[in-house]
Coordinates of C-alpha atoms (C1' of nucleotides) in Angstrom, one line a residue:
Chain A
M1 CA 0.1 -0.1 -0.1
T2 CA 1.1 3.5 -0.6
A3 CA 0.7 6.5 1.5
P4 CA -0.8 9.6 0.0
P5 CA 1.6 12.3 -1.0
A6 CA 1.7 15.3 1.2
T7 CA 0.6 18.7 0.4
A8 CA 3.4 21.3 0.8
A9 CA 3.2 22.5 4.2
S10 CA 3.8 26.0 3.3
S11 CA 0.4 27.4 2.6
A12 CA -0.5 29.2 5.9
S13 CA 2.3 31.0 7.1
E14 CA 5.8 30.6 5.7
A15 CA 6.2 32.9 2.7
P16 CA 2.9 34.5 1.8
K17 CA 4.4 35.5 -1.5
R18 CA 1.0 36.4 -3.0
K19 CA -1.9 36.3 -0.6
A20 CA -2.7 36.7 3.1
P21 CA -5.8 34.3 3.4
D22 CA -8.3 35.2 5.8
A23 CA -8.1 33.7 9.2
A24 CA -10.8 31.1 8.9
T25 CA -9.1 29.8 5.6
A26 CA -5.8 29.8 7.1
T27 CA -7.1 27.7 10.1
A28 CA -8.7 25.2 7.7
L29 CA -5.6 24.9 5.5
K30 CA -3.5 24.3 8.6
L31 CA -5.6 21.4 9.5
F32 CA -5.7 20.1 6.1
V33 CA -1.9 19.8 6.3
V34 CA -1.4 18.3 9.6
L35 CA -4.4 15.9 8.9
A36 CA -2.4 14.5 6.0
R37 CA 0.8 14.5 7.6
A38 CA -0.5 12.8 10.6
Q39 CA -2.3 10.1 8.7
R40 CA 0.9 9.5 6.5
A41 CA 3.0 9.1 9.7
I42 CA 0.8 6.8 11.3
H43 CA 0.3 4.8 8.1
E44 CA 4.2 4.4 7.7
R45 CA 4.6 3.4 11.2
T46 CA 1.9 0.8 11.2
Q47 CA 2.5 -0.8 7.6
A48 CA 5.9 -2.0 8.9
S49 CA 4.5 -4.7 11.0
L50 CA 2.5 -6.2 8.2
E51 CA 5.4 -5.9 5.3
A52 CA 7.3 -8.2 7.7
H53 CA 4.6 -10.8 6.7
G54 CA 4.2 -9.9 3.2
L55 CA 1.0 -8.2 3.5
T56 CA 0.0 -4.9 2.1
G57 CA -2.3 -2.8 4.2
T58 CA -5.2 -3.4 1.9
E59 CA -4.6 -7.1 2.0
F60 CA -4.6 -6.9 5.7
A61 CA -8.0 -5.3 5.8
I62 CA -9.4 -7.8 3.8
L63 CA -8.2 -10.6 6.0
E64 CA -9.1 -8.5 9.0
A65 CA -12.7 -8.2 8.0
L66 CA -13.1 -11.7 7.2
Y67 CA -11.2 -12.7 10.6
H68 CA -13.6 -10.7 12.7
K69 CA -16.7 -11.3 10.6
G70 CA -16.4 -14.7 9.1
P71 CA -17.3 -15.2 5.4
L72 CA -18.5 -12.2 3.6
L73 CA -19.8 -11.5 0.1
L74 CA -17.4 -9.8 -2.1
G75 CA -19.3 -6.8 -2.4
E76 CA -19.4 -6.4 1.4
V77 CA -16.0 -6.7 1.7
Q78 CA -15.6 -4.0 -1.1
R79 CA -17.9 -1.5 0.6
K80 CA -16.0 -2.3 3.9
I81 CA -12.5 -1.4 2.7
L82 CA -13.5 1.1 0.0
V83 CA -11.8 -0.2 -3.1
S84 CA -13.3 -0.6 -6.6
S85 CA -15.0 -3.9 -7.9
G86 CA -12.1 -4.6 -9.9
G87 CA -9.8 -4.2 -7.0
I88 CA -11.6 -6.6 -4.7
T89 CA -11.4 -9.3 -7.5
F90 CA -7.6 -8.7 -8.1
L91 CA -7.1 -8.6 -4.4
V92 CA -9.2 -11.8 -3.4
D93 CA -7.4 -13.5 -6.5
K94 CA -3.9 -12.7 -5.1
L95 CA -4.8 -13.7 -1.5
A96 CA -6.6 -17.2 -3.1
E97 CA -3.3 -17.9 -4.8
R98 CA -1.5 -17.7 -1.7
G99 CA -3.9 -20.0 0.1
L100 CA -5.2 -17.4 2.5
V101 CA -8.6 -17.0 1.4
E102 CA -11.1 -19.1 -0.7
R103 CA -14.1 -18.2 -2.7
K104 CA -17.3 -20.1 -2.1
L105 CA -20.7 -20.1 -4.1
C106 CA -23.6 -18.1 -2.5
P107 CA -26.6 -20.8 -2.4
T108 CA -29.3 -18.3 -2.8
D109 CA -27.7 -15.9 -5.5
R110 CA -25.6 -17.5 -8.2
R111 CA -24.1 -14.1 -9.2
A112 CA -22.5 -13.7 -5.8
R113 CA -19.4 -15.2 -4.2
Y114 CA -18.4 -15.5 -0.6
A115 CA -14.8 -14.9 0.6
A116 CA -13.9 -16.8 3.4
L117 CA -10.4 -17.2 5.4
T118 CA -8.8 -20.8 4.9
R119 CA -7.3 -22.4 7.8
K120 CA -4.0 -20.9 6.8
G121 CA -5.4 -17.5 6.7
E122 CA -6.6 -17.9 10.0
T123 CA -3.4 -19.0 11.4
L124 CA -1.7 -16.1 9.6
M125 CA -4.3 -13.4 11.1
A126 CA -4.0 -15.0 14.6
A127 CA -0.1 -14.4 14.2
V128 CA -0.3 -10.9 12.6
F129 CA -3.1 -9.3 14.3
P130 CA -1.7 -8.6 17.8
G131 CA 1.4 -7.2 16.6
H132 CA -0.4 -4.9 14.4
A133 CA -2.7 -3.8 17.0
E134 CA 0.5 -3.2 19.3
A135 CA 1.9 -1.2 16.5
I136 CA -0.9 1.1 16.1
C137 CA -1.0 1.5 20.0
E138 CA 2.7 2.6 19.8
A139 CA 2.0 4.8 16.8
M140 CA -0.7 6.7 18.8
S141 CA 1.4 6.9 22.0
G142 CA 2.2 10.5 21.4
L143 CA -1.4 11.2 22.6
S144 CA -2.6 10.1 26.1
R145 CA -5.8 8.2 26.2
A146 CA -7.9 11.2 26.9
E147 CA -6.3 13.0 23.9
Q148 CA -6.9 10.0 21.7
K149 CA -10.5 10.0 22.7
Q150 CA -10.8 13.7 22.2
A151 CA -9.1 13.4 18.6
T152 CA -11.3 10.5 17.7
A153 CA -14.5 12.5 18.7
L154 CA -13.3 15.5 16.5
L155 CA -12.2 13.4 13.6
K156 CA -15.4 11.5 13.6
Q157 CA -17.4 14.5 13.5
L158 CA -15.2 16.0 10.7
G159 CA -15.3 12.9 8.8
L160 CA -19.0 12.3 8.9
S161 CA -19.5 16.0 7.9
A162 CA -17.3 15.7 5.0
A163 CA -18.6 12.5 4.0
S164 CA -22.1 13.7 3.8
Q165 CA -21.3 16.8 1.8
G166 CA -22.0 15.1 -1.4
G167 CA -21.2 11.6 -1.4
K168 CA -19.6 11.3 -4.7
A169 CA -20.7 14.4 -6.4
Chain B
M1 CA -4.1 11.0 -6.7
T2 CA -5.8 8.0 -4.9
A3 CA -7.1 7.9 -1.7
P4 CA -5.7 5.2 0.8
P5 CA -8.1 2.3 1.2
A6 CA -9.8 2.2 4.5
T7 CA -9.4 -0.2 7.2
A8 CA -12.3 -2.4 8.2
A9 CA -14.3 -0.2 10.8
S10 CA -15.0 -3.4 12.8
S11 CA -12.2 -3.8 15.1
A12 CA -13.2 -2.2 18.1
S13 CA -16.8 -2.9 18.8
E14 CA -19.1 -4.6 16.4
A15 CA -18.5 -8.3 16.6
P16 CA -15.8 -9.2 18.9
K17 CA -15.7 -12.7 17.7
R18 CA -12.3 -13.7 18.8
K19 CA -10.8 -11.2 21.2
A20 CA -11.8 -8.6 23.6
P21 CA -8.8 -6.1 23.3
D22 CA -8.0 -4.0 26.4
A23 CA -9.2 -0.7 26.8
A24 CA -6.2 1.2 25.7
T25 CA -5.9 -0.8 22.5
A26 CA -9.4 -0.4 21.4
T27 CA -9.2 3.3 22.0
A28 CA -6.1 3.4 19.8
L29 CA -7.7 1.1 17.2
K30 CA -10.8 3.5 17.1
L31 CA -8.7 6.6 16.4
F32 CA -6.8 4.7 13.7
V33 CA -9.9 3.9 12.0
V34 CA -11.4 7.5 12.3
L35 CA -8.2 9.1 11.2
A36 CA -8.0 7.1 8.1
R37 CA -11.7 7.6 7.3
A38 CA -11.6 11.3 7.8
Q39 CA -8.5 11.8 5.9
R40 CA -10.2 10.0 3.1
A41 CA -13.2 11.7 3.3
I42 CA -11.7 15.1 3.2
H43 CA -9.5 14.2 0.4
E44 CA -12.2 13.0 -1.8
R45 CA -14.0 16.2 -1.0
T46 CA -11.2 18.4 -2.0
Q47 CA -9.9 16.7 -4.9
A48 CA -12.9 17.4 -7.0
S49 CA -11.8 21.0 -7.4
L50 CA -8.4 20.1 -8.8
E51 CA -10.0 17.5 -11.1
A52 CA -12.0 20.0 -13.0
H53 CA -8.6 21.6 -13.9
G54 CA -7.1 18.1 -15.1
L55 CA -4.7 18.3 -11.9
T56 CA -4.0 15.5 -9.4
G57 CA -3.5 16.3 -5.8
T58 CA 0.2 15.6 -6.3
E59 CA 0.6 17.9 -9.1
F60 CA -1.1 20.4 -7.5
A61 CA 1.1 20.1 -4.5
I62 CA 4.1 20.8 -6.7
L63 CA 2.5 23.6 -8.6
E64 CA 1.6 25.2 -5.0
A65 CA 5.2 24.8 -3.6
L66 CA 6.5 26.7 -6.6
Y67 CA 3.7 29.2 -6.7
H68 CA 4.3 30.3 -3.1
K69 CA 8.1 29.7 -2.9
G70 CA 9.2 30.4 -6.4
P71 CA 11.7 28.3 -8.1
L72 CA 13.0 25.1 -6.2
L73 CA 15.4 22.7 -6.6
L74 CA 13.7 19.2 -7.5
G75 CA 15.3 17.6 -4.5
E76 CA 13.6 20.5 -2.2
V77 CA 10.2 20.0 -4.0
Q78 CA 10.6 16.3 -3.5
R79 CA 11.1 16.5 0.2
K80 CA 8.3 18.8 0.6
I81 CA 5.8 16.7 -1.1
L82 CA 7.2 13.5 0.0
V83 CA 7.5 11.4 -3.3
S84 CA 10.4 9.2 -4.4
S85 CA 13.3 10.6 -6.6
G86 CA 11.8 8.7 -9.7
G87 CA 8.5 10.1 -8.9
I88 CA 9.6 13.8 -8.8
T89 CA 11.3 13.3 -12.0
F90 CA 8.0 11.7 -13.8
L91 CA 5.8 14.3 -12.3
V92 CA 8.0 17.3 -13.4
D93 CA 8.1 15.8 -16.9
K94 CA 4.4 15.5 -17.1
L95 CA 3.9 19.0 -15.8
A96 CA 6.7 20.4 -18.3
E97 CA 4.9 18.6 -21.2
R98 CA 1.9 20.5 -20.3
G99 CA 3.8 23.7 -20.3
L100 CA 3.1 24.5 -16.7
V101 CA 6.6 24.2 -15.2
E102 CA 10.1 24.2 -16.8
R103 CA 13.4 22.9 -15.7
K104 CA 16.6 25.7 -15.3
L105 CA 20.0 24.9 -14.8
C106 CA 21.5 25.5 -11.3
P107 CA 24.4 28.2 -11.7
T108 CA 26.2 26.9 -8.7
D109 CA 25.7 23.1 -9.0
R110 CA 25.5 21.3 -12.4
R111 CA 23.9 18.2 -10.8
A112 CA 20.9 20.2 -9.8
R113 CA 17.8 21.5 -11.6
Y114 CA 15.3 24.0 -10.4
A115 CA 11.6 23.6 -11.3
A116 CA 9.9 26.8 -11.9
L117 CA 6.3 27.8 -13.0
T118 CA 6.0 29.1 -16.4
R119 CA 3.8 32.1 -17.0
K120 CA 1.1 29.5 -18.1
G121 CA 1.6 27.7 -14.9
E122 CA 1.2 30.9 -12.8
T123 CA -2.2 31.9 -14.5
L124 CA -3.5 28.3 -13.9
M125 CA -2.6 28.5 -10.2
A126 CA -4.1 31.9 -9.9
A127 CA -7.4 30.5 -11.3
V128 CA -7.3 27.2 -9.3
F129 CA -5.8 28.0 -5.9
P130 CA -8.8 30.2 -4.3
G131 CA -11.3 27.6 -5.3
H132 CA -9.3 24.8 -3.8
A133 CA -8.9 26.7 -0.6
E134 CA -12.5 27.5 -0.4
A135 CA -13.1 23.5 -0.9
I136 CA -10.8 23.0 1.8
C137 CA -12.8 25.3 4.2
E138 CA -16.0 23.9 3.2
A139 CA -14.7 20.3 3.7
M140 CA -13.7 21.1 7.3
S141 CA -16.7 23.2 7.9
G142 CA -18.1 20.2 10.2
L143 CA -16.1 21.6 13.1
S144 CA -16.2 25.2 14.3
R145 CA -12.7 27.2 14.1
A146 CA -12.0 26.3 17.7
E147 CA -12.5 22.9 17.2
Q148 CA -10.2 22.9 14.1
K149 CA -7.6 24.5 16.2
Q150 CA -8.0 21.8 18.7
A151 CA -7.9 19.2 16.2
T152 CA -4.7 20.7 14.7
A153 CA -3.0 20.8 17.8
L154 CA -3.7 17.2 18.7
L155 CA -2.9 16.0 15.0
K156 CA 0.5 18.1 15.2
Q157 CA 1.5 16.2 18.4
L158 CA 0.5 12.8 17.1
G159 CA 2.0 13.4 13.7
L160 CA 5.3 14.6 15.2
S161 CA 5.5 11.7 17.6
A162 CA 4.7 9.1 15.0
A163 CA 7.1 10.6 12.7
S164 CA 9.9 10.6 15.3
Q165 CA 9.4 7.1 16.2
G166 CA 12.1 5.6 13.7
G167 CA 12.0 7.9 10.6
K168 CA 12.0 4.9 8.3
A169 CA 13.0 1.9 10.3
Chain C
dA1 C1' 46.1 17.3 -9.4
dC2 C1' 43.7 12.8 -7.8
dC3 C1' 40.9 9.9 -4.9
dG4 C1' 36.7 8.5 -2.6
dT5 C1' 32.4 9.7 -0.5
dA6 C1' 28.3 11.8 -0.9
dC7 C1' 25.0 13.9 -3.7
dA8 C1' 21.0 15.3 -7.4
dT9 C1' 18.7 13.6 -11.0
dC10 C1' 17.3 10.3 -14.3
dT11 C1' 16.1 5.4 -16.1
dC12 C1' 13.8 1.2 -15.8
dA13 C1' 10.9 -2.6 -14.3
dC14 C1' 7.5 -3.3 -11.5
dT15 C1' 3.2 -2.6 -8.0
dA16 C1' -1.3 -1.6 -6.6
dC17 C1' -4.5 0.0 -7.5
dT18 C1' -9.1 2.7 -10.7
dA19 C1' -12.4 3.2 -14.2
dA20 C1' -15.4 1.7 -17.8
dG21 C1' -17.3 -1.8 -19.8
dA22 C1' -18.6 -6.9 -20.3
dT23 C1' -20.9 -11.0 -18.5
dA24 C1' -24.2 -13.5 -15.8
dT25 C1' -28.0 -13.5 -12.9
dT26 C1' -31.9 -12.0 -10.3
dA27 C1' -36.2 -9.5 -9.5
dG28 C1' -39.9 -6.8 -10.6
dT29 C1' -43.6 -5.7 -14.4
dG30 C1' -47.3 -6.1 -17.0
Chain D
dC1 C1' -43.9 -15.7 -19.5
dA2 C1' -41.2 -12.1 -21.9
dC3 C1' -38.9 -7.9 -20.9
dT4 C1' -36.3 -4.4 -18.4
dA5 C1' -33.9 -2.8 -14.8
dA6 C1' -30.7 -3.5 -11.1
dT7 C1' -27.0 -6.3 -9.1
dA8 C1' -22.5 -8.9 -8.5
dT9 C1' -18.5 -9.9 -10.2
dC10 C1' -14.9 -10.1 -13.6
dT11 C1' -11.9 -8.1 -17.7
dT12 C1' -9.0 -5.1 -19.6
dA13 C1' -6.3 -1.2 -20.3
dG14 C1' -4.3 2.7 -18.2
dT15 C1' -2.5 5.5 -14.2
dA16 C1' 0.5 7.3 -10.3
dG17 C1' 3.5 6.2 -8.3
dT18 C1' 7.8 3.2 -5.7
dG19 C1' 12.6 1.2 -5.5
dA20 C1' 17.1 -0.1 -7.1
dG21 C1' 20.6 1.1 -9.6
dA22 C1' 22.9 4.2 -13.4
dT23 C1' 25.0 8.7 -14.4
dG24 C1' 27.0 12.7 -13.9
dT25 C1' 28.9 16.2 -10.5
dA26 C1' 30.9 18.3 -6.2
dC27 C1' 34.1 18.7 -2.6
dG28 C1' 37.3 17.5 1.4
dG29 C1' 41.4 15.6 2.2
dT30 C1' 46.2 14.2 0.7

DNA sequence: ACCGTACATCTCACTACTAAGATATTAGTG
DNA sequence: CACTAATATCTTAGTAGTGAGATGTACGGT
């Protein structure tokens, strides 16, 4: 998995060669930059524990969903991890080649396929998951638990608001 | 630019089929998920204003850096927007093909090249930047200014801490 | 002047996706 | 039952990058 490129951190304050954005804009731009940077830093820190097992973050997300929820329709997995329909086919193909998941027929809808962890996939997740959770804890350790909860509340509000501003338009 | 795939939102509370993670871990995992989701939502919302001009987010980040700072060495741009060395060559090539930037020799170091906006690139940025800043403001409007500042402070602390936890190791 | 190390950029092969459209199946309507 | 619209997955071609290594260049020490 790749981390998103960062936006240049300059906008708000360093060298306002052309414009002095009003204060509200400056506040929003600053949040935009630190959000991108924080996400990137956390992302890089936590992917290391997955790479050691030969998994990308997206692959792990699929396995994790199946691990915690049991077999799921491909479409359900797709909506959960937010990749394209072509992407989920490709990713499940690769995981199936490695023997970690298998496709199963859906008895009530012959268009649909389930993805399910194999024994091998379960074993892998049991080995990988605790270390990954710990890596996330460590990556977040710059904030106290109270601060983490505060940040979670703010980000949830922000994310829901942004997501509802037009879905895909 | 592509948004990073989301992690399955399930880990913390929905169907703890196998494990009841301790409370500190649950807090960190939850923050991990909402951080990824918020970043993704904001990202999608704000890229729309760039796509209308045929720019990816990364391309815009390069142009923005040059717009606000003037000509920069390729290496400086690279560090600012966090892409690989191969990536910055590729991206500047594409922007140069479109006549938005040009390479210039560095008089004091013949290994180095400057990237600089052309007249056309400046014009484009003057047209694109205000709308993009406004899109960011709107995307952030789910939080009040005070909340935005609070979130910025928390995320800055989180990002710096995570980034210093091993740089690349 | 000459060496070795450290850069700055570029080249090339590869990866992890996305978007659009094809195919197969289901469900609803008259 | 035939027809249509909606779904679920797969196929194909293309994109935005990464990473390793190849040049070409700079500079401190000798």
